[in-house]
Short mmCIF file of C-alpha atoms in Angstrom, two decimals:
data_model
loop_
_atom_site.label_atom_id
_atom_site.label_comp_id
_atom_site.label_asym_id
_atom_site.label_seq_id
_atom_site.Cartn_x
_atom_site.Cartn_y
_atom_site.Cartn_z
CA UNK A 1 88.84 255.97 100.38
CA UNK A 2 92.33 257.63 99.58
CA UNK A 3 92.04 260.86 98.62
CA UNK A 4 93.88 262.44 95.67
CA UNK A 5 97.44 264.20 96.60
CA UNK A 6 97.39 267.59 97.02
CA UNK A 7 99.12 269.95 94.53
CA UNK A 8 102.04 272.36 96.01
CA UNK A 9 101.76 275.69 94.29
CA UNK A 10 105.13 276.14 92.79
CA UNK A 11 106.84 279.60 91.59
CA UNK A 12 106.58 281.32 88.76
CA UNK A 13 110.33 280.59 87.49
CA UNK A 14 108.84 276.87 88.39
CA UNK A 15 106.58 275.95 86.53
CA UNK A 16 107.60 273.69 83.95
CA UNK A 17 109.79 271.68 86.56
CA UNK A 18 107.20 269.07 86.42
CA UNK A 19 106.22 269.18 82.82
CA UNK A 20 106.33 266.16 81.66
CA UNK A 21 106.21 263.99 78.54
CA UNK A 22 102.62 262.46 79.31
CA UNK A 23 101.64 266.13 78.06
CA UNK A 24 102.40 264.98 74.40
CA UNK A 25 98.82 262.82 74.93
CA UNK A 26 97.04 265.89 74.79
CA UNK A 27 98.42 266.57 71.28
CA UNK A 28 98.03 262.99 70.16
CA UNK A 29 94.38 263.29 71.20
CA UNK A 30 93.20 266.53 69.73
CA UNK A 31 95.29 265.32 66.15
CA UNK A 32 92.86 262.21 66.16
CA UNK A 33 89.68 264.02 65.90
CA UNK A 34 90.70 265.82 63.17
CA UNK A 35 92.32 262.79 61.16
CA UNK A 36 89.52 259.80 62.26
CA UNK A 37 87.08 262.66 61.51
CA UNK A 38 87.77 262.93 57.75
CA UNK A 39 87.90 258.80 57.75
CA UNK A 40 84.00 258.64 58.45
CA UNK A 41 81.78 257.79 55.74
CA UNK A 42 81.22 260.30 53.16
CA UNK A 43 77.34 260.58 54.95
CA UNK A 44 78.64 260.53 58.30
CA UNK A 45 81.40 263.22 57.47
CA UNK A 46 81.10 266.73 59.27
CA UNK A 47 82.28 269.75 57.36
CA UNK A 48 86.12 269.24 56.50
CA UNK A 49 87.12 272.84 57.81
CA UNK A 50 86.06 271.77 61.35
CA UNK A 51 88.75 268.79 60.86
CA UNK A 52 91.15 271.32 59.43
CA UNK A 53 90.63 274.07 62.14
CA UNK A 54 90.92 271.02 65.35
CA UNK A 55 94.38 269.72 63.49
CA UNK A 56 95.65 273.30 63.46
CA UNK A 57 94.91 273.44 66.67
CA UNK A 58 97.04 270.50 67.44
CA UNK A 59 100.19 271.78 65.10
CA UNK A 60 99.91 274.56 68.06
CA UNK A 61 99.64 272.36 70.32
CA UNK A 62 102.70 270.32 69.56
CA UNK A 63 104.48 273.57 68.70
CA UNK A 64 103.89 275.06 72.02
CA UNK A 65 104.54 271.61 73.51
CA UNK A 66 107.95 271.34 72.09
CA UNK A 67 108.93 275.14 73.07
CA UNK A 68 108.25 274.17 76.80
CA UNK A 69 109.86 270.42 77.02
CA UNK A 70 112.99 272.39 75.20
CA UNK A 71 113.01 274.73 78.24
CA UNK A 72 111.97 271.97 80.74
CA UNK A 73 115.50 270.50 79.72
CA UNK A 74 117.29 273.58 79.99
CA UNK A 75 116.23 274.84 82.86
CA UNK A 76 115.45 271.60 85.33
CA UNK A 77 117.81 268.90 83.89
CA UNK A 78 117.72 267.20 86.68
CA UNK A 79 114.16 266.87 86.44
CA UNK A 80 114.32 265.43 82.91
CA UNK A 81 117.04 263.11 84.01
CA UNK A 82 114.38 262.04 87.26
CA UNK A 83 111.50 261.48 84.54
CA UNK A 84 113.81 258.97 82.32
CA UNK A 85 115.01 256.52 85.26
CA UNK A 86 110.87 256.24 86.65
CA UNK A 87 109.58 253.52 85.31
CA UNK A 88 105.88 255.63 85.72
CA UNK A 89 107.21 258.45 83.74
CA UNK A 90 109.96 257.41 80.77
CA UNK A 91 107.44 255.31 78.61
CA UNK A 92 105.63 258.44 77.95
CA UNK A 93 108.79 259.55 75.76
CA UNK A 94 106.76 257.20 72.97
CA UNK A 95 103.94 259.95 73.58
CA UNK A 96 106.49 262.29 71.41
CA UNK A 97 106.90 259.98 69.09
CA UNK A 98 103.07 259.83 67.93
CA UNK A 99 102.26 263.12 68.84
CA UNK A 100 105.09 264.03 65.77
CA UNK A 101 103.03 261.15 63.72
CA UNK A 102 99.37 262.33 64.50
CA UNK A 103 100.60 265.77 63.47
CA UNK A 104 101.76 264.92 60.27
CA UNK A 105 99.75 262.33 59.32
CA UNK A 106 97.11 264.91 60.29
CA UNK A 107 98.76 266.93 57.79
CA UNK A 108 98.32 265.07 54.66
CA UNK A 109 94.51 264.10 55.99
CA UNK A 110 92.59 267.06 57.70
CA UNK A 111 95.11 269.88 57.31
CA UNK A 112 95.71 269.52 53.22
CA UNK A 113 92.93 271.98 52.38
CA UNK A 114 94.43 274.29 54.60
CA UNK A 115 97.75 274.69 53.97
CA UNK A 116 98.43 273.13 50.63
CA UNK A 117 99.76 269.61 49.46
CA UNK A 118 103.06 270.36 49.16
CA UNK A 119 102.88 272.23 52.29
CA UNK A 120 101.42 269.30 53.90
CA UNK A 121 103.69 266.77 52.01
CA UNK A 122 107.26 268.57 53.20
CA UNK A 123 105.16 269.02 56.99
CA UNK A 124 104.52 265.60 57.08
CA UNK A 125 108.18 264.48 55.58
CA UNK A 126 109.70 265.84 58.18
CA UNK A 127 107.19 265.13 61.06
CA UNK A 128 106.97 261.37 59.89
CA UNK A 129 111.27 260.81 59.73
CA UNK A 130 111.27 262.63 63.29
CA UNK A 131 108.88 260.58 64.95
CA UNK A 132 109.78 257.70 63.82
CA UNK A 133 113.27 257.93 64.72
CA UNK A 134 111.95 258.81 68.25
CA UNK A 135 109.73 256.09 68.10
CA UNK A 136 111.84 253.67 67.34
CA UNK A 137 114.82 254.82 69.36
CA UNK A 138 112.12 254.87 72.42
CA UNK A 139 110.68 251.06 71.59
CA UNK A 140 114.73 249.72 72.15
CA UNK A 141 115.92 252.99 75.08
CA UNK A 142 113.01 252.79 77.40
CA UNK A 143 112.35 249.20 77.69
CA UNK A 144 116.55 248.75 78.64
CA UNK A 145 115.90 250.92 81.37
CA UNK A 146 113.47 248.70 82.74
CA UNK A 147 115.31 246.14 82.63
CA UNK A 148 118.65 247.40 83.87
CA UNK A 149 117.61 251.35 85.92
CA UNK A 150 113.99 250.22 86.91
CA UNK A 151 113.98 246.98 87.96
CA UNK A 152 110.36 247.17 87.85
CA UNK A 153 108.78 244.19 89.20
CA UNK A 154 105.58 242.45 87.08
CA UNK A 155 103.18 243.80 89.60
CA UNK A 156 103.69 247.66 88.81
CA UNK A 157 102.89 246.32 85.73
CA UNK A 158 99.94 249.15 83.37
CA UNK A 159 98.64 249.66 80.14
CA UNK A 160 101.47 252.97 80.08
CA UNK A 161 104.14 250.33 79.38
CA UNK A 162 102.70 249.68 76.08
CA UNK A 163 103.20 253.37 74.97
CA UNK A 164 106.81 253.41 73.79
CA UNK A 165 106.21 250.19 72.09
CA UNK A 166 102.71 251.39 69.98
CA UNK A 167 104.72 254.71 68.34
CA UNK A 168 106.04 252.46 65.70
CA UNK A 169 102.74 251.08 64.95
CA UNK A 170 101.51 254.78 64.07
CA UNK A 171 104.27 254.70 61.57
CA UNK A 172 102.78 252.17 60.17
CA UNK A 173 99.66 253.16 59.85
CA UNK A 174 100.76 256.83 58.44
CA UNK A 175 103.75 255.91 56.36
CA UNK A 176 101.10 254.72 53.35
CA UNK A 177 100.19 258.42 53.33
CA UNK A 178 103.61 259.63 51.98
CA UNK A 179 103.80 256.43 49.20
CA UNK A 180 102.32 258.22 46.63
CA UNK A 181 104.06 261.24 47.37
CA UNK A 182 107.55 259.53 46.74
CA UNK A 183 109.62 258.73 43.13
CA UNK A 184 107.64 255.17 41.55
CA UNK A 185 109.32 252.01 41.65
CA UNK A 186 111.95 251.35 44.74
CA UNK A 187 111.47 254.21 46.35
CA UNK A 188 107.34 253.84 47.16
CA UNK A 189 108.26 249.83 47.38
CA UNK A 190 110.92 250.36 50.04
CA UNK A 191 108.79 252.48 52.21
CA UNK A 192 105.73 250.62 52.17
CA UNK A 193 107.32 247.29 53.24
CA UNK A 194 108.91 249.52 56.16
CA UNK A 195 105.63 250.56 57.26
CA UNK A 196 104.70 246.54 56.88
CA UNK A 197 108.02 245.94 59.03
CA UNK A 198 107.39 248.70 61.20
CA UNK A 199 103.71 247.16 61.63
CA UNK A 200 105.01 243.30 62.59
CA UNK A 201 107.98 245.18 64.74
CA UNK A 202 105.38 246.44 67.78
CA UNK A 203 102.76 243.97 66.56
CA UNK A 204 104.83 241.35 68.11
CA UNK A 205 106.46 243.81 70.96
CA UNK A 206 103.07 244.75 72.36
CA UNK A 207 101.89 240.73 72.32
CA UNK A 208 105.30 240.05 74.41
CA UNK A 209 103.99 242.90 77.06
CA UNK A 210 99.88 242.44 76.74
CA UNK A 211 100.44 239.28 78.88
CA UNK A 212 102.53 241.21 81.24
CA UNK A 213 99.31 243.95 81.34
CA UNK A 214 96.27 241.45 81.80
CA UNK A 215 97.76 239.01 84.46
CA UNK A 216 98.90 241.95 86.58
CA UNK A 217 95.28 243.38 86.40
CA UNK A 218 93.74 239.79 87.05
CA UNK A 219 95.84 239.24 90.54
CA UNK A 220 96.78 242.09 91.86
CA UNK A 221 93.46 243.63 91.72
CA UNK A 222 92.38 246.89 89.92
CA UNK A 223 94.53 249.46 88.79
CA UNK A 224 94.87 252.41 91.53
CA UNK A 225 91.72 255.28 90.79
CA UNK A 226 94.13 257.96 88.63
CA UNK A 227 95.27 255.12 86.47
CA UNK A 228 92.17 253.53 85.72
CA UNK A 229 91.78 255.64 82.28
CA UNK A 230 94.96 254.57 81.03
CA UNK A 231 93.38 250.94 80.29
CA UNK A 232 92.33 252.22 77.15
CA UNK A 233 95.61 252.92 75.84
CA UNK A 234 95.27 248.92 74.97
CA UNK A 235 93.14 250.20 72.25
CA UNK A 236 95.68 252.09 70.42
CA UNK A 237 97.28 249.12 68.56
CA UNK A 238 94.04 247.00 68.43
CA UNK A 239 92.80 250.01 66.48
CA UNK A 240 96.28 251.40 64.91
CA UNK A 241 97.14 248.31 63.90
CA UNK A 242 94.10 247.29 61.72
CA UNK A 243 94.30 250.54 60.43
CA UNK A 244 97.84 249.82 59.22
CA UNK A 245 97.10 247.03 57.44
CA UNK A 246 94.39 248.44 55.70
CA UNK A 247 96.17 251.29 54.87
CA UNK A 248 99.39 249.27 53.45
CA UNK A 249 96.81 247.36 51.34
CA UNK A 250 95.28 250.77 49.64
CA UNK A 251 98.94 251.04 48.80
CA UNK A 252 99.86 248.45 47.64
CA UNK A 253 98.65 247.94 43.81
CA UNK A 254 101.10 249.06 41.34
CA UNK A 255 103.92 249.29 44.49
CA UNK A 256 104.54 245.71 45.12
CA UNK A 257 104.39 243.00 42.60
CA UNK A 258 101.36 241.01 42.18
CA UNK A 259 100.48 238.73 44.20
CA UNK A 260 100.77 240.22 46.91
CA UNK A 261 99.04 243.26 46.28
CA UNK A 262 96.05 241.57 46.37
CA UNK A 263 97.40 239.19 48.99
CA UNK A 264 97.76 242.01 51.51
CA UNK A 265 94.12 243.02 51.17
CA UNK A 266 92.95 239.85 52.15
CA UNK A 267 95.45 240.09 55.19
CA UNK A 268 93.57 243.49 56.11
CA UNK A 269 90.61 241.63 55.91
CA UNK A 270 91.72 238.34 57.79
CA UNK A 271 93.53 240.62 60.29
CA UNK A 272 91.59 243.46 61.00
CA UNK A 273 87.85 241.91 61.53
CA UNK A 274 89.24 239.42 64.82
CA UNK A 275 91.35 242.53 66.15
CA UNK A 276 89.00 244.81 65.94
CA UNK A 277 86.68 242.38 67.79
CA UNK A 278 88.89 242.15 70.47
CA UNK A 279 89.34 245.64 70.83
CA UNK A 280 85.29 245.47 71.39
CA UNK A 281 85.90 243.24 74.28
CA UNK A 282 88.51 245.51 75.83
CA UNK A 283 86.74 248.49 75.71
CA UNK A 284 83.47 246.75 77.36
CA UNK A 285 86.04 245.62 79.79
CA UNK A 286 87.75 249.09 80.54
CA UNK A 287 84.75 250.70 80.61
CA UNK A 288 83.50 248.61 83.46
CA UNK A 289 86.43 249.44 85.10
CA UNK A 290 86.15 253.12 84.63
CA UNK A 291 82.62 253.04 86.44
CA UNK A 292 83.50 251.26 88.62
CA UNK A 293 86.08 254.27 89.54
CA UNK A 294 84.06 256.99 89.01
CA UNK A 295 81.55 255.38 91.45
CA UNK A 296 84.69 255.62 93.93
CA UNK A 297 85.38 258.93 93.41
CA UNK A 298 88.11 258.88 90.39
CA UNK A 299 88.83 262.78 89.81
CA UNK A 300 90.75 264.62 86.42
CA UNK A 301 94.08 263.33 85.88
CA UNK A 302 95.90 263.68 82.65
CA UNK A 303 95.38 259.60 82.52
CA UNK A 304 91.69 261.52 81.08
CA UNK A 305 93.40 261.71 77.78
CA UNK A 306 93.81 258.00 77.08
CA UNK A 307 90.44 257.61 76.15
CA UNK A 308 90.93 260.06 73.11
CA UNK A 309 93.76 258.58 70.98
CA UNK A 310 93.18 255.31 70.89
CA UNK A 311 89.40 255.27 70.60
CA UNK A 312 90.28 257.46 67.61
CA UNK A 313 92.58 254.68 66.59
CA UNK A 314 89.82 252.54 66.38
CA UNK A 315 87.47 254.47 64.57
CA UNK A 316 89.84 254.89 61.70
CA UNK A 317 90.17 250.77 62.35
CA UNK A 318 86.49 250.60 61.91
CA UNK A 319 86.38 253.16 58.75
CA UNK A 320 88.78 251.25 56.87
CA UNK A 321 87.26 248.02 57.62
CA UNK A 322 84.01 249.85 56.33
CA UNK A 323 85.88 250.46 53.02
CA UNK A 324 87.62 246.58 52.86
CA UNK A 325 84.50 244.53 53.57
CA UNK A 326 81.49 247.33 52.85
CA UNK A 327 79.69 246.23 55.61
CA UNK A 328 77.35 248.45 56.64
CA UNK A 329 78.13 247.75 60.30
CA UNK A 330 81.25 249.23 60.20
CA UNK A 331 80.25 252.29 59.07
CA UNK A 332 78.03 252.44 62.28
CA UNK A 333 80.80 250.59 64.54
CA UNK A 334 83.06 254.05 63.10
CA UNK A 335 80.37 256.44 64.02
CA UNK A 336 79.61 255.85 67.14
CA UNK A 337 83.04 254.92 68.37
CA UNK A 338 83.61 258.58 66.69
CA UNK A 339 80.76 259.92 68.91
CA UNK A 340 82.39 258.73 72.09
CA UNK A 341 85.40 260.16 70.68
CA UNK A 342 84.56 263.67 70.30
CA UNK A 343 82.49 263.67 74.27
CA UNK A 344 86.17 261.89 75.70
CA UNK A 345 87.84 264.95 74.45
CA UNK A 346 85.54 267.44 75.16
CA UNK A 347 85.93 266.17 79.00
CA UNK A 348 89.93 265.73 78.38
CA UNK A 349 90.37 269.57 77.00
CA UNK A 350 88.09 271.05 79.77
CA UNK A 351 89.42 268.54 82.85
CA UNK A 352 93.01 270.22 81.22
CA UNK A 353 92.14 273.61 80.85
CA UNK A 354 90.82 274.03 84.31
CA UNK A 355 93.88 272.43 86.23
CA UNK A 356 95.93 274.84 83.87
CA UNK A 357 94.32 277.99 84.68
CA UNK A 358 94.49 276.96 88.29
CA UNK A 359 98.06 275.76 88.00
CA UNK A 360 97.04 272.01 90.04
CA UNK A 361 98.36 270.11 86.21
CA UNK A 362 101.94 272.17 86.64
CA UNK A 363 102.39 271.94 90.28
CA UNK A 364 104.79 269.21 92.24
CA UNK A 365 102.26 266.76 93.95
CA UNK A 366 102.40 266.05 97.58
CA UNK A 367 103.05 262.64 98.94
CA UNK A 368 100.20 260.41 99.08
CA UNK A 369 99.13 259.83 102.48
CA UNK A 370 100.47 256.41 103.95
CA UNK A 371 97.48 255.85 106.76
CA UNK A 372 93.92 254.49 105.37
CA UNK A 373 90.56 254.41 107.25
CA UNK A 374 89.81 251.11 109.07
CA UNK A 375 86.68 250.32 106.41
CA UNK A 376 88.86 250.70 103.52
CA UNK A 377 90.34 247.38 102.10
CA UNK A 378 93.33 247.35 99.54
CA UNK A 379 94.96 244.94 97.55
CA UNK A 380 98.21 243.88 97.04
CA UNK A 381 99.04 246.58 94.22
CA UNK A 382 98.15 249.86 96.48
CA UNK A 383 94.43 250.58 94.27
CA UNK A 384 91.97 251.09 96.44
CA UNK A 385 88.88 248.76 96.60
#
């Protein structure tokens, strides 16, 4: 078996050289728990100050976040300029996008008690134009670069090329949150059919690169150990997306004419129950694949964060297929997808901690070593059988 590369201890002046905008997951993932927290059903539903106090921690988070990338660019340019043109590293610029979302979306959700509704209306204003300007600007910048810095061929293809693509999804599931918020007639109108547009926009972006995703996994073999986790992120628009159409339909009445108020709840309906059964299948799928690499030895990576997001994605999916149909089983489906939820961060937040405190998360890594032992096999993509 390979083992992991090696962390080189770096200087003190140093150590953001090789911070990166994968560390935007870690904000997306704690703002989740807070906001798919309050979704749950009213008996399900934990005290709301626990939801309040983890989304606070995640306005830190992103504050703190956004301190350090601003320095990573002043100080190691060249660095920054390295992370755009590799094709491993640039999709994670969608990463800022939601993590901006989840925050303010967050905002008007599990923070609102705590700082106020016009506190968490302005918050969430700004938070929501922001991020999805970056999302958007990141769906049409990082996918030319691909195509025309890359030159990536289809079997490097991962689930990470999806990210830049998903961040205007969470606009559309979060932009219903600011309708009411906003003057009636055109105004409210206008931004709920951009959510809807928004929603169709990586819909159909994500379907063009899915393909691109599953055949590269079916013959070229499993993805390599660290990147293993990061078949979840295929939840995130499963999950975001029937969220987004539910939440566009609790919108809708009195914002768009009749019918198609009522015609977009049925669309929630129609849309949401097959998608969020394929988003059952994935996860049975990815979770197969992530025993299979624990069993060979898969250690922390940051990767260890996409199993918090988009889970959480579908748990609000769930919850708001709960409310649309009233089946009870979606109430439990929310639950328990909630459950693994909360245990994927607790392991995410500790597996981060630790590296920080003994600086292996900020450090450059070593080369992977080239020779493997005679009994190990290895197919054609580098992962390690």
């Amino acid at each position: 078996m390979v083992t992991a590369a090696q962390p080189l201890p770096l200087p003190r002046a140093d150590r953001l050289r090789h911070l990166g905008p994968n560390w935007y997951a870690c904000v997306m993932g704690t703002a989740v728990v807070g906001s798919a927290g309050v979704a749950l059903p009213g008996p399900a539903r934990g005290p709301h100050g626990v939801f309040a106090a983890v989304w606070a921690l995640s306005l830190l988070l992103l504050l703190a976040l956004l301190a350090a990338r601003a320095a990573h660019w002043s100080r190691h340019r060249d660095q920054a300029r390295a992370h755009l043109l590799d094709p491993a590293t640039a999709p994670f610029y969608g990463c800022l996008a939601m993590a901006l979302l989840a925050v303010g979306g967050g905002a008007l959700t599990a923070g609102r008690e705590l700082i106020g509704t016009r506190a968490a209306v302005a918050l969430d204003t700004v938070l929501f134009t922001t991020g999805t300007a970056v999302g958007l600007g990141a769906a049409v910048a990082v996918p030319y670069l691909m195509a025309v810095r890359h030159l990536v061929e289809a079997a490097q293809a991962t689930p990470v090329w999806l990210l830049p693509l998903v961040a205007p999804m969470v606009s559309a599931a979060l932009g219903p949150l600011l309708v009411p918020h906003l003057p009636p007639g055109q105004p409210r109108e206008t931004l709920l059919l951009a959510c809807f547009a928004l929603f169709g926009l990586s819909l159909l972006a994500v379907l063009l690169m899915l393909p691109l995703v599953f055949a590269r996994l079916l013959t070229a073999g499993p993805l390599p150990l660290a990147l293993t986790p990061t078949l979840f992120l295929v939840l995130g628009p499963l999950g975001q997306s029937t969220t987004a159409v539910a939440l566009i339909a609790d919108a809708a009445p009195g914002v768009v004419p009749a019918p198609y108020d009522r015609g977009l709840g049925v669309f929630a309906v129609l849309y949401g129950v097959p998608v969020m059964g394929f988003a059952l299948l994935w996860l049975g799928l990815s979770t197969a694949h992530l025993v299979r690499a624990r069993r060979r030895g898969m250690g922390f990576a940051l990767t260890w964060w996409a199993f918090t997001f988009p889970v959480g994605t579908c748990v609000t999916g769930a919850a708001a297929l709960a409310r649309h149909t009233g089946l009870a089983v979606y109430d439990a489906l929310a639950v328990g997808l909630y459950a693994v939820l909360v245990a994927a961060w607790l392991a995410a937040a500790r597996g981060t901690v630790r590296g920080l405190l003994s600086g292996e998360l900020l450090a450059a890594p070593r080369p992977a070593p080239v020779a493997l032992p005679p009994a190990t096999g290895r197919t054609t993509s580098g992962a390690v059988r």
